[in-house]
XYZ file of C-alpha atoms in Angstrom:
663
model
C -2.286 -1.527 0.427
C -4.989 -1.517 -2.005
C -8.395 -0.844 -0.601
C -11.934 -0.457 -2.063
C -15.450 0.161 -0.721
C -17.847 -2.680 -0.306
C -21.621 -2.192 -0.804
C -24.421 -4.785 -0.801
C -25.014 -5.237 -4.414
C -27.846 -7.031 -6.256
C -27.555 -8.035 -10.003
C -29.653 -9.589 -12.382
C -28.177 -13.163 -12.934
C -28.442 -14.930 -16.291
C -31.095 -17.656 -16.322
C -28.946 -20.054 -18.560
C -27.199 -23.080 -16.923
C -23.385 -22.894 -17.795
C -21.768 -26.228 -18.464
C -18.125 -26.616 -18.636
C -16.166 -30.018 -18.172
C -18.087 -32.098 -15.547
C -19.604 -29.000 -13.893
C -22.934 -27.149 -14.241
C -23.201 -23.468 -12.882
C -26.773 -22.191 -12.347
C -26.208 -18.653 -11.647
C -30.019 -17.825 -10.881
C -29.888 -20.235 -8.157
C -26.309 -19.811 -6.970
C -25.693 -23.389 -7.578
C -22.574 -25.295 -8.498
C -22.820 -29.040 -9.552
C -20.447 -31.768 -10.580
C -21.903 -34.871 -12.038
C -25.331 -33.643 -10.976
C -24.047 -33.463 -7.254
C -23.902 -30.113 -5.455
C -20.425 -28.651 -4.790
C -20.352 -26.224 -1.785
C -18.945 -22.698 -2.511
C -19.326 -19.488 -0.701
C -21.157 -16.381 -1.800
C -18.193 -14.149 -2.823
C -16.251 -17.061 -4.695
C -19.523 -18.044 -6.364
C -20.179 -14.524 -7.640
C -16.736 -14.083 -8.860
C -17.019 -17.632 -10.663
C -20.273 -16.482 -12.405
C -18.690 -13.171 -13.381
C -15.715 -14.911 -14.897
C -17.847 -17.617 -16.558
C -20.215 -15.378 -18.101
C -17.085 -13.643 -19.939
C -15.605 -16.772 -21.094
C -12.315 -16.356 -22.835
C -12.068 -12.684 -22.229
C -9.506 -11.203 -19.784
C -11.084 -9.721 -16.677
C -9.048 -7.336 -14.840
C -8.748 -6.988 -11.118
C -10.307 -3.482 -11.315
C -13.458 -5.025 -13.102
C -13.791 -7.674 -10.363
C -13.546 -5.300 -7.579
C -16.321 -2.969 -9.334
C -18.552 -5.966 -10.013
C -18.167 -7.742 -6.856
C -17.707 -5.244 -4.067
C -18.334 -1.789 -5.435
C -17.403 1.274 -3.187
C -18.630 1.663 0.480
C -16.582 -0.391 2.897
C -12.780 -0.788 3.206
C -11.439 -4.127 2.005
C -8.009 -5.304 1.175
C -8.708 -6.208 -2.477
C -5.664 -8.039 -3.082
C -6.104 -10.330 -0.210
C -9.897 -10.686 -0.954
C -9.383 -11.453 -4.685
C -6.702 -13.940 -4.096
C -8.740 -15.713 -1.316
C -11.880 -15.881 -3.599
C -9.882 -17.264 -6.582
C -8.141 -19.866 -4.411
C -11.665 -20.977 -3.123
C -13.181 -21.132 -6.651
C -9.953 -23.445 -7.431
C -10.736 -25.496 -4.379
C -14.291 -26.025 -5.516
C -13.365 -26.942 -9.029
C -10.288 -29.093 -8.193
C -8.429 -26.720 -10.555
C -4.579 -26.418 -10.598
C -3.109 -22.985 -10.459
C 0.013 -24.065 -12.355
C -1.766 -26.099 -14.897
C -5.302 -24.627 -14.827
C -8.268 -26.249 -16.606
C -10.743 -23.540 -15.694
C -9.393 -20.244 -14.224
C -6.251 -18.844 -15.772
C -4.130 -16.219 -14.017
C -2.831 -13.446 -16.260
C 0.099 -12.304 -14.121
C -0.170 -8.580 -13.291
C -3.475 -8.180 -15.226
C -6.330 -10.443 -14.030
C -7.968 -13.844 -14.762
C -9.641 -15.564 -17.640
C -12.234 -18.421 -17.710
C -10.317 -20.849 -20.035
C -12.914 -23.708 -20.205
C -15.065 -24.421 -23.236
C -18.753 -23.672 -21.937
C -22.113 -24.549 -23.252
C -25.306 -22.651 -22.038
C -28.745 -24.319 -21.722
C -31.868 -22.539 -21.083
C -33.436 -22.815 -17.565
C -37.003 -22.312 -16.795
C -37.010 -23.237 -13.193
C -39.346 -21.183 -11.147
C -37.447 -22.119 -7.974
C -34.131 -20.665 -9.438
C -36.133 -17.258 -10.131
C -37.403 -17.329 -6.683
C -33.967 -17.911 -5.204
C -32.357 -15.125 -7.211
C -35.115 -12.730 -6.206
C -34.674 -13.651 -2.513
C -30.706 -13.324 -2.902
C -31.278 -9.927 -4.520
C -33.639 -8.864 -1.560
C -30.651 -9.972 0.973
C -28.183 -8.019 -1.130
C -30.165 -5.071 -0.241
C -29.834 -5.674 3.479
C -27.470 -3.291 5.262
C -23.935 -4.594 5.979
C -24.780 -4.712 9.812
C -27.709 -7.002 8.965
C -25.916 -9.216 6.930
C -23.129 -9.408 9.646
C -25.567 -10.083 12.346
C -27.401 -13.095 10.594
C -24.766 -14.593 8.315
C -21.361 -14.607 9.734
C -20.536 -18.103 11.331
C -18.665 -17.440 14.642
C -18.083 -19.762 17.504
C -21.586 -19.382 19.199
C -20.444 -16.373 21.154
C -23.326 -14.096 22.631
C -21.738 -10.797 21.882
C -23.224 -7.961 19.729
C -21.612 -7.411 16.280
C -19.283 -4.480 15.665
C -21.193 -1.304 16.068
C -21.657 0.888 13.062
C -19.631 4.060 13.252
C -20.927 7.232 15.019
C -19.639 9.917 12.676
C -18.279 10.232 9.203
C -15.031 11.955 7.932
C -11.619 10.487 7.773
C -13.001 7.310 6.317
C -9.636 5.731 6.086
C -9.149 5.780 9.884
C -12.607 6.276 11.544
C -14.302 3.597 9.522
C -11.673 1.252 9.176
C -12.236 -1.090 12.202
C -15.893 -1.557 11.513
C -15.697 -1.610 7.866
C -12.885 -4.181 7.536
C -14.841 -6.213 10.227
C -17.903 -6.206 8.011
C -16.011 -6.878 4.814
C -14.115 -9.729 6.621
C -17.516 -11.157 7.627
C -18.969 -11.177 4.156
C -15.799 -12.937 2.775
C -15.866 -15.579 5.574
C -19.590 -16.284 5.552
C -20.292 -19.892 6.665
C -16.806 -21.381 6.449
C -16.396 -24.919 7.447
C -13.444 -27.320 7.465
C -12.514 -28.361 4.072
C -11.698 -31.857 2.933
C -8.006 -32.806 2.933
C -8.849 -36.070 0.878
C -6.249 -36.218 -2.104
C -3.848 -33.393 -0.721
C -0.228 -33.938 0.071
C 0.520 -34.446 3.816
C 1.654 -31.213 5.682
C 4.855 -32.017 7.576
C 6.096 -28.296 7.724
C 4.154 -25.085 8.086
C 4.754 -21.365 7.992
C 2.485 -18.979 9.921
C 2.741 -15.756 7.946
C 2.271 -12.594 9.946
C -1.477 -12.008 10.656
C -2.594 -8.901 8.931
C -3.580 -6.017 11.139
C -6.517 -4.711 9.345
C -7.742 -2.362 12.101
C -6.365 0.804 10.165
C -4.335 1.656 13.207
C -0.558 0.844 13.198
C -0.456 1.042 17.007
C -2.374 -2.360 17.021
C 0.564 -4.012 15.148
C 1.574 -5.346 18.567
C -1.792 -7.285 18.726
C -1.316 -9.015 15.189
C 2.421 -9.740 15.767
C 1.882 -11.039 19.374
C -0.924 -13.431 18.256
C 1.330 -14.766 15.422
C 4.051 -15.318 17.924
C 1.465 -17.151 20.116
C 0.339 -19.383 17.141
C 3.865 -20.180 16.255
C 4.723 -21.091 19.879
C 1.903 -23.575 20.194
C 2.538 -25.337 16.750
C 6.283 -25.556 17.815
C 4.981 -27.903 20.472
C 4.151 -30.484 17.950
C 7.421 -32.428 17.187
C 6.200 -34.078 13.943
C 5.490 -30.738 12.361
C 8.176 -28.447 11.154
C 7.250 -24.963 12.049
C 9.167 -21.910 10.796
C 10.268 -19.368 13.329
C 9.198 -15.810 13.871
C 12.239 -14.173 12.476
C 11.832 -15.665 8.980
C 7.996 -15.288 8.632
C 8.106 -11.615 9.789
C 9.957 -10.811 6.546
C 6.758 -11.240 4.733
C 4.780 -8.822 6.658
C 3.043 -6.385 4.356
C 4.301 -8.225 1.319
C 2.067 -9.708 -1.247
C 4.398 -12.454 -2.582
C 2.556 -15.508 -4.192
C 2.306 -18.438 -1.524
C 4.031 -20.854 -3.735
C 6.996 -18.472 -3.755
C 6.977 -18.133 0.061
C 6.732 -21.713 0.429
C 9.733 -22.429 -1.744
C 11.803 -19.852 0.209
C 10.814 -21.289 3.529
C 10.771 -25.057 2.258
C 7.253 -25.771 3.805
C 4.170 -27.757 2.557
C 1.573 -25.578 4.306
C 0.802 -21.884 5.059
C -1.251 -20.505 7.513
C -2.371 -16.799 6.962
C -5.002 -14.811 8.289
C -5.918 -11.340 9.749
C -6.862 -9.454 13.035
C -9.439 -6.737 13.447
C -9.988 -4.894 16.718
C -12.882 -2.645 17.673
C -12.728 -1.532 21.211
C -12.831 -4.849 23.337
C -13.857 -7.035 20.562
C -11.447 -8.712 18.141
C -12.039 -10.650 15.187
C -9.567 -13.074 13.995
C -9.601 -15.093 10.752
C -7.356 -17.929 9.731
C -6.845 -20.271 6.930
C -4.693 -23.342 6.125
C -3.587 -23.748 2.596
C -1.691 -26.655 1.190
C 0.900 -25.047 -1.208
C 1.224 -28.257 -3.327
C -1.845 -27.551 -5.183
C -2.903 -24.151 -3.787
C -5.759 -25.795 -1.735
C -7.614 -24.432 1.136
C -7.590 -27.203 3.741
C -9.328 -25.271 6.613
C -10.531 -21.839 7.431
C -12.234 -20.103 10.295
C -13.607 -16.846 11.427
C -13.480 -16.240 15.128
C -15.076 -13.216 17.118
C -13.588 -12.968 20.614
C -13.157 -10.550 23.346
C -9.584 -9.324 23.928
C -9.367 -11.198 27.197
C -9.902 -14.580 25.240
C -7.014 -14.046 22.773
C -4.365 -15.987 24.387
C -6.525 -19.140 24.703
C -7.801 -18.685 21.236
C -4.409 -19.133 19.752
C -4.016 -22.440 21.692
C -7.397 -23.530 20.253
C -6.349 -22.551 16.639
C -2.960 -24.398 16.968
C -4.897 -27.557 18.077
C -7.401 -27.293 15.256
C -4.516 -26.983 12.805
C -2.801 -30.029 14.305
C -5.969 -32.017 13.667
C -6.297 -30.780 10.366
C -2.629 -31.896 9.393
C -3.360 -35.187 11.043
C -0.755 -34.818 13.831
C -1.279 -37.402 16.582
C -1.060 -35.621 20.114
C 0.445 -37.448 22.806
C -0.770 -37.324 26.435
C 1.309 -34.478 27.496
C 0.351 -32.428 24.188
C -3.340 -33.017 24.831
C -2.883 -31.871 28.313
C -0.983 -28.608 26.904
C -3.596 -27.800 24.533
C -6.471 -28.298 27.032
C -4.968 -25.794 29.629
C -7.168 -23.143 30.586
C -6.044 -19.620 29.683
C -6.562 -16.371 31.478
C -9.621 -14.274 30.363
C -8.322 -10.858 31.720
C -8.310 -8.226 28.811
C -5.660 -6.190 30.444
C -3.344 -9.301 31.182
C -3.877 -10.445 27.287
C -2.853 -7.048 26.027
C 0.066 -6.643 28.288
C 1.387 -10.209 27.653
C 1.056 -9.620 23.829
C 2.842 -6.141 24.049
C 5.605 -7.901 26.177
C 6.122 -10.400 23.311
C 5.994 -7.704 20.692
C 8.898 -5.763 22.370
C 10.945 -8.613 23.371
C 11.296 -9.649 19.863
C 12.862 -6.303 18.794
C 16.082 -7.028 20.939
C 17.013 -3.509 21.759
C 18.021 -2.191 25.128
C 14.819 0.134 25.381
C 12.569 -2.520 23.852
C 13.677 -5.310 26.288
C 13.080 -3.012 29.210
C 9.671 -2.184 27.855
C 8.815 -6.013 27.626
C 9.602 -6.454 31.041
C 7.286 -3.710 32.049
C 4.625 -5.297 30.120
C 5.280 -8.786 31.384
C 5.199 -7.369 35.005
C 1.974 -5.682 34.162
C 0.502 -8.998 33.072
C 1.750 -10.399 36.409
C 0.079 -7.839 38.357
C -3.186 -9.039 36.738
C -2.636 -12.715 37.696
C 0.283 -13.617 39.949
C -0.176 -17.183 38.609
C 0.522 -16.675 34.880
C 3.688 -18.567 34.393
C 4.517 -17.304 30.869
C 4.992 -13.558 32.023
C 7.496 -14.660 34.608
C 9.339 -16.568 31.793
C 9.232 -13.499 29.737
C 10.595 -11.308 32.588
C 13.496 -13.919 32.877
C 14.385 -14.178 29.404
C 14.201 -10.345 28.927
C 16.783 -9.874 31.621
C 18.832 -12.674 30.375
C 18.958 -10.990 26.738
C 19.802 -7.690 28.470
C 22.810 -9.395 29.915
C 23.858 -11.461 26.896
C 23.600 -8.340 24.663
C 25.784 -6.194 26.833
C 23.168 -3.792 27.997
C 23.098 -4.890 31.643
C 25.537 -6.123 34.153
C 25.375 -9.876 35.444
C 24.740 -8.834 39.097
C 21.944 -6.635 38.087
C 20.141 -9.044 35.539
C 20.903 -12.444 36.881
C 19.136 -12.260 40.458
C 16.129 -10.805 38.782
C 15.984 -13.383 36.127
C 16.607 -16.397 38.441
C 13.774 -15.244 40.791
C 11.293 -14.912 37.826
C 12.488 -18.365 36.550
C 11.999 -20.056 39.833
C 8.378 -18.580 40.149
C 7.617 -19.816 36.417
C 8.729 -23.196 37.054
C 6.906 -23.643 40.311
C 3.717 -22.404 38.354
C 4.452 -24.348 35.183
C 7.156 -27.025 35.356
C 6.413 -27.888 31.690
C 7.193 -24.341 30.319
C 9.874 -24.510 27.577
C 10.828 -21.041 27.952
C 11.422 -21.263 31.534
C 13.930 -24.222 30.964
C 15.438 -22.427 28.135
C 15.992 -19.318 30.761
C 17.296 -21.726 33.366
C 19.675 -23.495 30.858
C 21.091 -20.169 29.846
C 21.900 -19.132 33.639
C 23.407 -22.591 34.337
C 25.727 -22.310 31.454
C 26.463 -18.735 31.198
C 26.516 -17.664 34.816
C 26.798 -20.846 37.115
C 29.221 -22.568 35.032
C 27.248 -25.794 35.820
C 27.760 -27.711 32.614
C 25.985 -30.838 33.461
C 23.018 -28.970 34.811
C 22.757 -26.770 31.754
C 22.512 -29.667 29.336
C 19.853 -31.168 31.267
C 17.809 -27.783 31.122
C 18.520 -27.574 27.367
C 17.456 -30.995 26.519
C 14.254 -30.675 28.747
C 13.134 -27.242 26.764
C 13.683 -29.098 23.485
C 11.612 -32.178 24.590
C 8.998 -29.984 25.775
C 9.008 -27.863 22.433
C 10.822 -29.792 19.799
C 10.313 -26.949 17.115
C 11.463 -24.228 19.342
C 14.302 -22.570 17.291
C 15.733 -20.566 20.250
C 16.322 -23.712 22.313
C 18.175 -25.322 19.516
C 20.218 -22.188 19.144
C 21.333 -21.948 22.800
C 22.027 -25.705 22.934
C 24.182 -25.226 19.917
C 26.147 -22.591 21.967
C 26.390 -25.004 24.792
C 27.811 -27.869 22.715
C 30.239 -25.739 21.183
C 31.544 -24.514 24.591
C 32.210 -28.167 25.481
C 33.678 -28.785 21.999
C 31.235 -31.324 20.940
C 31.478 -30.037 17.431
C 29.492 -32.158 15.392
C 26.570 -32.078 17.814
C 27.054 -28.384 18.025
C 26.810 -28.205 14.143
C 23.781 -30.322 14.080
C 21.983 -28.281 16.543
C 22.864 -24.836 14.775
C 21.741 -26.340 11.466
C 18.457 -27.312 12.829
C 17.865 -24.044 14.445
C 18.547 -22.403 11.151
C 16.260 -24.767 9.331
C 13.494 -23.571 11.593
C 14.439 -19.942 10.823
C 15.949 -20.076 7.327
C 15.835 -16.544 6.598
C 17.750 -15.403 9.702
C 20.988 -13.916 9.025
C 22.038 -14.176 12.769
C 21.396 -18.033 12.722
C 23.190 -18.421 9.337
C 26.121 -16.826 10.622
C 26.029 -19.284 13.805
C 26.275 -22.278 11.307
C 29.345 -20.478 9.612
C 30.804 -20.043 12.933
C 30.437 -23.779 13.783
C 32.271 -24.657 10.549
C 35.006 -22.118 11.454
C 35.397 -23.886 14.819
C 35.585 -27.318 12.966
C 38.370 -25.566 10.711
C 36.170 -26.378 7.641
C 36.689 -23.068 5.689
C 35.103 -24.275 2.590
C 31.445 -24.699 4.258
C 32.114 -21.733 6.587
C 32.669 -19.613 3.477
C 29.430 -21.007 1.755
C 27.254 -20.075 4.802
C 28.938 -16.665 4.999
C 27.911 -16.126 1.602
C 24.431 -17.237 2.097
C 24.198 -14.633 4.850
C 25.088 -11.993 2.477
C 22.535 -13.072 0.013
C 19.873 -12.932 2.820
C 20.532 -9.352 3.776
C 22.978 -7.542 1.481
C 22.885 -4.606 3.509
C 24.577 -6.350 6.595
C 28.172 -5.737 6.992
C 28.791 -8.542 9.776
C 29.004 -11.421 7.183
C 31.704 -9.378 5.404
C 33.820 -8.832 8.439
C 33.536 -12.550 9.307
C 34.694 -13.766 5.744
C 37.455 -11.049 6.000
C 38.768 -12.850 9.172
C 38.433 -16.407 7.525
C 40.372 -15.213 4.418
C 43.177 -13.585 6.426
C 43.750 -16.916 8.365
C 44.033 -18.594 4.815
C 46.654 -15.846 3.804
C 44.449 -14.189 1.322
C 45.183 -10.659 2.598
C 43.982 -8.980 -0.692
C 40.633 -10.578 -0.636
C 40.388 -10.212 3.202
C 40.955 -6.413 2.759
C 38.132 -6.134 0.047
C 35.593 -7.811 2.518
C 36.652 -5.625 5.311
C 36.130 -2.679 3.269
C 32.764 -4.001 2.110
C 31.596 -4.115 5.836
C 32.659 -0.623 6.364
C 30.935 0.565 3.229
C 27.605 -1.100 4.530
C 28.059 0.408 8.093
C 27.781 3.767 6.311
C 30.312 5.721 8.095
C 31.888 7.809 5.259
C 34.720 9.162 7.520
C 35.789 5.512 8.594
C 35.890 4.438 4.872
C 37.868 7.514 3.794
C 40.436 6.808 6.618
C 40.646 3.059 5.735
C 41.115 3.702 2.160
C 43.842 6.359 2.808
C 45.765 4.333 5.242
C 45.591 1.001 3.067
C 47.094 2.967 0.258
C 49.865 3.950 2.426
C 50.642 1.117 4.612
C 48.498 -2.007 3.739
C 45.600 -3.882 5.198
C 46.670 -4.662 8.724
C 47.556 -1.109 9.603
C 44.402 0.240 7.787
C 42.338 -2.294 9.988
C 44.192 -1.348 13.180
C 43.440 2.464 12.538
C 39.757 1.686 12.447
C 39.945 -0.534 15.655
C 41.855 2.197 17.293
C 39.164 4.620 16.565
C 36.489 2.275 17.891
C 38.438 1.832 21.092
C 38.515 5.407 21.826
C 34.937 5.797 21.076
C 34.034 2.932 23.490
C 36.354 4.050 26.266
C 34.738 7.404 26.269
C 31.078 5.812 26.202
C 32.207 3.562 29.304
C 32.706 6.802 31.324
C 28.970 7.449 31.153
C 27.223 4.158 30.648
C 27.825 0.461 30.873
C 29.870 -1.197 28.317
C 30.524 -5.171 28.646
C 34.155 -6.212 29.128
C 33.789 -8.542 26.124
C 33.765 -5.373 23.797
C 37.155 -4.184 25.153
C 38.376 -7.953 25.059
C 37.464 -8.185 21.363
C 38.803 -4.791 20.224
C 42.308 -5.256 22.034
C 42.575 -8.704 20.447
C 41.956 -7.235 17.120
C 44.795 -4.954 17.923
C 47.142 -7.781 18.834
C 47.514 -6.211 22.422
C 47.520 -9.478 24.687
C 48.110 -7.677 27.849
C 45.168 -5.552 27.728
C 42.914 -8.271 26.333
C 44.011 -10.454 29.451
C 43.269 -7.686 31.709
C 39.747 -7.288 30.329
C 39.316 -10.855 30.520
C 40.033 -10.771 34.306
C 37.282 -8.015 34.459
C 34.779 -10.254 32.543
C 35.586 -13.054 34.796
C 34.959 -10.992 37.746
C 31.433 -9.980 36.682
C 30.625 -13.462 35.084
C 30.312 -11.975 31.468
C 28.146 -14.134 29.375
C 30.845 -14.523 26.365
C 33.418 -16.181 28.623
C 31.819 -19.808 28.146
C 32.757 -19.556 24.481
C 36.458 -18.702 24.859
C 37.585 -22.299 25.234
C 37.288 -23.070 21.507
C 36.610 -19.803 19.547
C 39.453 -19.110 17.158
C 39.199 -15.527 18.150
C 41.268 -16.402 21.286
C 43.812 -18.656 19.605
C 46.614 -15.990 20.294
C 45.848 -16.450 24.027
C 45.967 -20.209 24.508
C 49.700 -20.233 25.416
C 49.125 -17.842 28.212
C 48.986 -19.267 31.666
C 46.408 -16.761 32.656
C 44.095 -17.763 30.186
C 44.490 -21.476 30.822
C 43.992 -20.969 34.544
C 40.703 -19.172 33.809
C 39.260 -22.029 31.797
C 40.177 -24.307 34.824
C 38.375 -22.113 37.051
C 35.334 -22.084 35.058
C 35.667 -25.823 34.694
C 35.186 -25.758 30.887
C 34.875 -29.498 29.643
C 37.176 -30.282 26.775
C 39.213 -26.883 27.106
C 42.582 -26.816 25.341
């Protein structure tokens, strides 16, 4: 990230009024007028506009802008700061980034003021007095400017304290200096007019930047991003992109129009988080990507204990800005009181951070943090839902047996729903248990539908409902749910593969192939789409193509020994034998692992099916049935199990599970 140092600078402003188009720019008095009427523009964008206009026609580099506007005393993300200032200039001028009348971007270089200007003398005493006052203000310390100029939510808290010691500037001053620089950029923000802008019907919340200079605070920025997405997804008339997709832009500096095209959205929310002790500053802005116009921006200073409630407040404000009409239930949701315990807020946000990682160790850490939040407030329903869904994932992903995970998930869900019957997360968790463990097919569907009703933009709810619909062989409905889940999470390889799988089960190979290839494009380093395409090609009788895809998967997995063994075997005996050799090796490794740690029976079932060993596959299916393995609900229609459909033991198992539409 590119940083510079910020100092309070004073400069002699030209005393000429600069006329361009319908605008007049009076540098001495810091005024911009359109048709003689004042145009509101903040200090930093105004200074940058003056700097560009006084160099009319000349390329001004980003380095020159940094040196002129900020100087070298306080940490600042200059890329973000310059981009923000340019957007605000264009907003004030009504300029179009794609077809600029006034400010032209020279990609990779800087900016040029392209309008024809005319200077007229200004003899206004008031202008000279104003610039003298501004110059004096410019000599104030950053702390003084922060104390008197930053618009916050009328909070009675002290500003961030100045650092107590010098040295290691990149770390020891990062929190305070970024907070100050953020304050200077966000001075006197007010909601911007949305008149004349295209309606916002879809939105992406980009990962909030952690500007604290401390990577250990990433959980805070990521957790707040999750919360904001969660609240916005409550709005059924607004499509909100899910976390998996937006997190791929963390740390990147892609142009917003490019991000919007990739995610297919009308609006972008971006911002940053700065923490200093128990104080946190959150800055957020809403941008219409159709014309790169800021619709709204705000700067909040809060204590750590207020953050969960703050995200709900921000989500409601954004809903108002994009003219979403809230129904009675949604209004009640956004008006709920939130806990004000710093320890609870921190623990819950850490829980969300680890839950999203989906590994065995991280899911267990998520449970620890959710339970810590519960210990702070036994009435905090979201933490119980977090515990339940963490146990559900540990079971689903094969890290934990059902008899260990399910009772704890169920107890947590019961508590969550008593505390908050309107919790979408709790209804998703209960739907999962009713479907995968209880085999309560009717009850599971009711819970799935209720979760989606409560949060229409909840990608995970659509994903799990899609699983349910496939298991009961309602294939068209299942495909629709999986496509909706992917639409809400368009960069997710996993959800793209789920769409492909739905087409496979519909026996629509052409569309399945399209989505498998799309998954490869999304992550060229992932071997899973290649193995899936290999299986599909083999069923079509395209053995040579199937072998190439299987080899590509092995190559991406990065095991040189496996790849060498595959190449040697396929040269001697062909693809089926080469594939079997790899599967036998995996089976030996899995059997050895099972002697010291838990391995889901589903892993053995899949390996034996790939080897064509029906007897052992059925034996492990019996083991899976005995422990209610989560994958069993899918066997009724999954083509993976086609070779077992003629077996009496297989049909009897489906009947005992009560699978609707099983064949």
